[in-house]
Amino acid sequence: MASLLDTSTSSTCEAREFNFDGLVGPSHHHAGLASGNVASMRHRGTVSNPRLAALQGLEKMLALHRRGVPQAILPPLSRPNLRLLRQLGFRGNDAAVLAEAAHADQRLLSAAYSASSMWVANAATVSPAADSADGKMHFTPANLSAKLHRSIEHPDTTRLLRAIFADPARFVVHDAVPGATSLGDEGAANHTRLTAGHGLPGVQLFVYGGETFGAEPSARQRFDSRQYDEASRAVARLHCLDSSRVLFGKQSAAAIDAGVFHNDVIAVGNLDTLFYHEAAFEDESGLIGALRRSCEAVGFTLRAIRVDSREVSLDDAVSTYLFNSQLLRDAQGRTLIVVPQECLELPASRHYLEAISTPGGAVDEVLSFDLRESMRNGGGPACLRLRVVLDDGQAAAIRANVFFSEELHARLTDWVCRHYRDRLLPQDLADPALLDEIRRALQELETILALPGFYAES
Ligand code: SUG
């Protein structure tokens, strides 16, 4: 078999990066569960539209698929998570458990019903085979231990990834890193891979906010870190990465306090390019210098696009999610930047995007999407996708019907329109009819996606 490290490989061995987008689940609502995430906190208790949320996500997938960007889908996890509520001492049949939980604390019910698995950038960290000493692709599901509603995701995420990436000769899906606060791991949202080509060896940058064995955060820090250095280091070891091609960088405390709860709110990389705000890292020049040297050692030159605060302030970066964009190369080799429409509504980010997309600029085209339902919970275009580099053999080994097509889009749109409500408030979650509606929907979904039994086991 030709090695992926071989740049002269035939086209059958050429690797492409797939964006696996999270399909928004039918219980999407705004519960304000994520302190440190200013959009989530601001929209607590407001009415959501799960149907629109799912359709907005599908619209983005379709548009990128039509541009020739390899696109796939990850289904939502089963909700409500009754296992959580039973573990917390609520008893009786399912309806009784929901009623008791609603009576005790509405937020527990919201946690059990949260559709947060849609933000699949937090599902796992992924390392392509080209970077791993054993020549396999590695996944480590994120423990998401910082927030209750997210900490319950990883057992089912692990099952899901093992069901999709099932071939043990090609894929390794690890267990999540143990879930202490000081081992918090939030997955690919804090991880960027830089490379000259998706199938070629790359440099992996892990960004953390907290230090497992460091001092307590100073009293001046407003929000806690969600990603810890030792969790990132564990993932790098699990993935059999070459330590000379791995870097660990610290987020700036100012960024976390401004609402950068994941590094992908302030930086995004693609191929040889890192697009970031000057306030992203604690030691910007040290980190970018080290990154440049690592990229040179692998054989390519880092293209760093740095945005300073006079161009776009830190607060504007957080409110527009300019950096939570997807930087993509389309089938014609053009560079696209996929942004939420909020970026075009604020003059600073709009002017910035206009400037970089003029002829000869860093990008060829700006694509904006209305993702407002997800944005109200702090999830932009980049949060909604997990990047997975696959060569033809790896792609062929995936039996689930998760690769995007016009047909899959049509089937999922029809499925969403038949099963999803168009209005949901946190207090509606106590309605036992919602549980039945969601169960029926998910049962049908596992057939559409050829993932037999996935929801039955949840
Ligand atoms: O973990 N929001 C998610 C948003 C995740 C965004 N992901 C990335 N940046 N990659 C979070 O904070 C809000 C749920 C609520 O409040 O109902 C929430 O979980």
PDB file of N, CA and C and ligand atoms in Angstrom, residues 29-34 37 40-41 114 116 119 121-122 144 147 149-150 186 189 226 261-262 264-265 321 324 377-380 382-383, ligand 1:
ATOM      1  N   HIS A  29     -32.958  24.073  22.221  1.00  0.00           N
ATOM      2  CA  HIS A  29     -33.607  25.167  22.965  1.00  0.00           C
ATOM      3  C   HIS A  29     -32.543  26.035  23.622  1.00  0.00           C
ATOM      4  N   HIS A  30     -32.981  27.158  24.130  1.00  0.00           N
ATOM      5  CA  HIS A  30     -32.042  28.131  24.694  1.00  0.00           C
ATOM      6  C   HIS A  30     -32.185  28.136  26.209  1.00  0.00           C
ATOM      7  N   ALA A  31     -31.274  27.447  26.878  1.00  0.00           N
ATOM      8  CA  ALA A  31     -31.415  27.285  28.328  1.00  0.00           C
ATOM      9  C   ALA A  31     -30.387  28.067  29.131  1.00  0.00           C
ATOM     10  N   GLY A  32     -29.437  28.708  28.448  1.00  0.00           N
ATOM     11  CA  GLY A  32     -28.430  29.476  29.188  1.00  0.00           C
ATOM     12  C   GLY A  32     -27.561  28.599  30.072  1.00  0.00           C
ATOM     13  N   LEU A  33     -27.224  27.421  29.562  1.00  0.00           N
ATOM     14  CA  LEU A  33     -26.495  26.450  30.391  1.00  0.00           C
ATOM     15  C   LEU A  33     -24.981  26.660  30.390  1.00  0.00           C
ATOM     16  N   ALA A  34     -24.498  27.506  29.491  1.00  0.00           N
ATOM     17  CA  ALA A  34     -23.048  27.546  29.277  1.00  0.00           C
ATOM     18  C   ALA A  34     -22.444  28.870  29.746  1.00  0.00           C
ATOM     19  N   ASN A  37     -20.002  31.496  27.916  1.00  0.00           N
ATOM     20  CA  ASN A  37     -20.426  31.586  26.514  1.00  0.00           C
ATOM     21  C   ASN A  37     -21.505  32.677  26.509  1.00  0.00           C
ATOM     22  N   SER A  40     -25.004  32.157  24.843  1.00  0.00           N
ATOM     23  CA  SER A  40     -25.866  31.234  25.598  1.00  0.00           C
ATOM     24  C   SER A  40     -26.456  31.940  26.813  1.00  0.00           C
ATOM     25  N   MET A  41     -25.636  32.681  27.506  1.00  0.00           N
ATOM     26  CA  MET A  41     -26.125  33.362  28.723  1.00  0.00           C
ATOM     27  C   MET A  41     -27.183  34.414  28.358  1.00  0.00           C
ATOM     28  N   SER A 114     -30.625  18.787  26.352  1.00  0.00           N
ATOM     29  CA  SER A 114     -29.833  19.703  25.522  1.00  0.00           C
ATOM     30  C   SER A 114     -29.454  19.080  24.177  1.00  0.00           C
ATOM     31  N   SER A 116     -26.949  19.992  22.558  1.00  0.00           N
ATOM     32  CA  SER A 116     -25.585  20.524  22.374  1.00  0.00           C
ATOM     33  C   SER A 116     -24.667  19.618  21.553  1.00  0.00           C
ATOM     34  N   TRP A 119     -22.824  20.708  18.167  1.00  0.00           N
ATOM     35  CA  TRP A 119     -21.557  21.412  17.971  1.00  0.00           C
ATOM     36  C   TRP A 119     -20.449  20.374  17.967  1.00  0.00           C
ATOM     37  N   ALA A 121     -17.650  20.188  16.637  1.00  0.00           N
ATOM     38  CA  ALA A 121     -16.248  20.572  16.835  1.00  0.00           C
ATOM     39  C   ALA A 121     -15.817  20.196  18.247  1.00  0.00           C
ATOM     40  N   ASN A 122     -16.795  19.974  19.108  1.00  0.00           N
ATOM     41  CA  ASN A 122     -16.501  19.558  20.482  1.00  0.00           C
ATOM     42  C   ASN A 122     -16.705  18.056  20.695  1.00  0.00           C
ATOM     43  N   LEU A 144     -15.674  16.957  27.806  1.00  0.00           N
ATOM     44  CA  LEU A 144     -16.553  18.128  28.011  1.00  0.00           C
ATOM     45  C   LEU A 144     -16.967  18.273  29.478  1.00  0.00           C
ATOM     46  N   LYS A 147     -19.078  21.428  31.733  1.00  0.00           N
ATOM     47  CA  LYS A 147     -20.514  21.767  31.816  1.00  0.00           C
ATOM     48  C   LYS A 147     -21.326  20.482  31.902  1.00  0.00           C
ATOM     49  N   HIS A 149     -24.375  19.637  31.034  1.00  0.00           N
ATOM     50  CA  HIS A 149     -25.134  19.180  29.859  1.00  0.00           C
ATOM     51  C   HIS A 149     -24.233  18.625  28.765  1.00  0.00           C
ATOM     52  N   ARG A 150     -22.962  19.030  28.781  1.00  0.00           N
ATOM     53  CA  ARG A 150     -22.052  18.544  27.752  1.00  0.00           C
ATOM     54  C   ARG A 150     -21.267  17.318  28.240  1.00  0.00           C
ATOM     55  N   GLU A 186     -12.159  19.694  25.295  1.00  0.00           N
ATOM     56  CA  GLU A 186     -13.312  20.140  24.507  1.00  0.00           C
ATOM     57  C   GLU A 186     -13.093  19.872  23.013  1.00  0.00           C
ATOM     58  N   ALA A 189     -12.296  21.876  18.830  1.00  0.00           N
ATOM     59  CA  ALA A 189     -12.458  23.332  18.927  1.00  0.00           C
ATOM     60  C   ALA A 189     -11.190  24.002  19.445  1.00  0.00           C
ATOM     61  N   ARG A 226     -11.934  25.970  29.816  1.00  0.00           N
ATOM     62  CA  ARG A 226     -12.581  24.675  29.577  1.00  0.00           C
ATOM     63  C   ARG A 226     -11.588  23.607  29.122  1.00  0.00           C
ATOM     64  N   PHE A 261     -14.693  30.983  24.924  1.00  0.00           N
ATOM     65  CA  PHE A 261     -14.705  29.766  25.748  1.00  0.00           C
ATOM     66  C   PHE A 261     -14.037  28.608  25.037  1.00  0.00           C
ATOM     67  N   HIS A 262     -13.904  28.686  23.730  1.00  0.00           N
ATOM     68  CA  HIS A 262     -13.108  27.729  22.950  1.00  0.00           C
ATOM     69  C   HIS A 262     -12.199  28.551  22.045  1.00  0.00           C
ATOM     70  N   ASP A 264     -11.611  28.158  19.047  1.00  0.00           N
ATOM     71  CA  ASP A 264     -12.143  28.360  17.690  1.00  0.00           C
ATOM     72  C   ASP A 264     -13.074  29.563  17.595  1.00  0.00           C
ATOM     73  N   VAL A 265     -13.268  30.268  18.721  1.00  0.00           N
ATOM     74  CA  VAL A 265     -14.010  31.532  18.666  1.00  0.00           C
ATOM     75  C   VAL A 265     -13.065  32.664  18.227  1.00  0.00           C
ATOM     76  N   TYR A 321     -18.448  36.322  15.720  1.00  0.00           N
ATOM     77  CA  TYR A 321     -17.889  34.998  15.426  1.00  0.00           C
ATOM     78  C   TYR A 321     -17.106  34.988  14.107  1.00  0.00           C
ATOM     79  N   ASN A 324     -14.883  32.150  13.983  1.00  0.00           N
ATOM     80  CA  ASN A 324     -15.534  30.834  14.033  1.00  0.00           C
ATOM     81  C   ASN A 324     -16.008  30.481  12.620  1.00  0.00           C
ATOM     82  N   ASN A 377     -26.940  30.135  20.800  1.00  0.00           N
ATOM     83  CA  ASN A 377     -26.350  29.309  21.855  1.00  0.00           C
ATOM     84  C   ASN A 377     -24.824  29.312  21.777  1.00  0.00           C
ATOM     85  N   GLY A 378     -24.277  30.216  20.954  1.00  0.00           N
ATOM     86  CA  GLY A 378     -22.815  30.337  20.884  1.00  0.00           C
ATOM     87  C   GLY A 378     -22.150  29.379  19.920  1.00  0.00           C
ATOM     88  N   GLY A 379     -22.892  28.930  18.908  1.00  0.00           N
ATOM     89  CA  GLY A 379     -22.297  27.994  17.943  1.00  0.00           C
ATOM     90  C   GLY A 379     -22.339  28.515  16.524  1.00  0.00           C
ATOM     91  N   GLY A 380     -21.188  28.829  15.965  1.00  0.00           N
ATOM     92  CA  GLY A 380     -21.117  29.324  14.586  1.00  0.00           C
ATOM     93  C   GLY A 380     -20.765  28.215  13.601  1.00  0.00           C
ATOM     94  N   ALA A 382     -17.994  27.048  12.364  1.00  0.00           N
ATOM     95  CA  ALA A 382     -16.899  26.119  12.694  1.00  0.00           C
ATOM     96  C   ALA A 382     -17.276  25.185  13.838  1.00  0.00           C
ATOM     97  N   CYS A 383     -18.148  25.661  14.741  1.00  0.00           N
ATOM     98  CA  CYS A 383     -18.577  24.786  15.857  1.00  0.00           C
ATOM     99  C   CYS A 383     -19.381  23.612  15.340  1.00  0.00           C
TER     100      CYS A 383
HETATM  101  O1  SUG B   1     -20.488  24.379  24.761  1.00  0.00           O
HETATM  102  N1  SUG B   1     -23.421  26.056  23.804  1.00  0.00           N
HETATM  103  C1  SUG B   1     -22.192  25.375  23.415  1.00  0.00           C
HETATM  104  C2  SUG B   1     -21.610  26.027  22.185  1.00  0.00           C
HETATM  105  C3  SUG B   1     -20.450  25.251  21.648  1.00  0.00           C
HETATM  106  C4  SUG B   1     -19.756  25.966  20.564  1.00  0.00           C
HETATM  107  N2  SUG B   1     -18.674  25.197  20.071  1.00  0.00           N
HETATM  108  C5  SUG B   1     -17.466  25.662  19.646  1.00  0.00           C
HETATM  109  N3  SUG B   1     -17.059  26.869  19.926  1.00  0.00           N
HETATM  110  N4  SUG B   1     -16.694  24.846  19.044  1.00  0.00           N
HETATM  111  C6  SUG B   1     -21.178  25.398  24.553  1.00  0.00           C
HETATM  112  O2  SUG B   1     -21.026  26.433  25.207  1.00  0.00           O
HETATM  113  C7  SUG B   1     -25.463  26.330  25.047  1.00  0.00           C
HETATM  114  C8  SUG B   1     -26.630  25.470  25.467  1.00  0.00           C
HETATM  115  C9  SUG B   1     -27.701  26.252  26.171  1.00  0.00           C
HETATM  116  O3  SUG B   1     -27.384  27.252  26.798  1.00  0.00           O
HETATM  117  O4  SUG B   1     -28.876  25.812  26.128  1.00  0.00           O
HETATM  118  C10 SUG B   1     -24.235  25.529  24.717  1.00  0.00           C
HETATM  119  O5  SUG B   1     -24.022  24.467  25.250  1.00  0.00           O
END
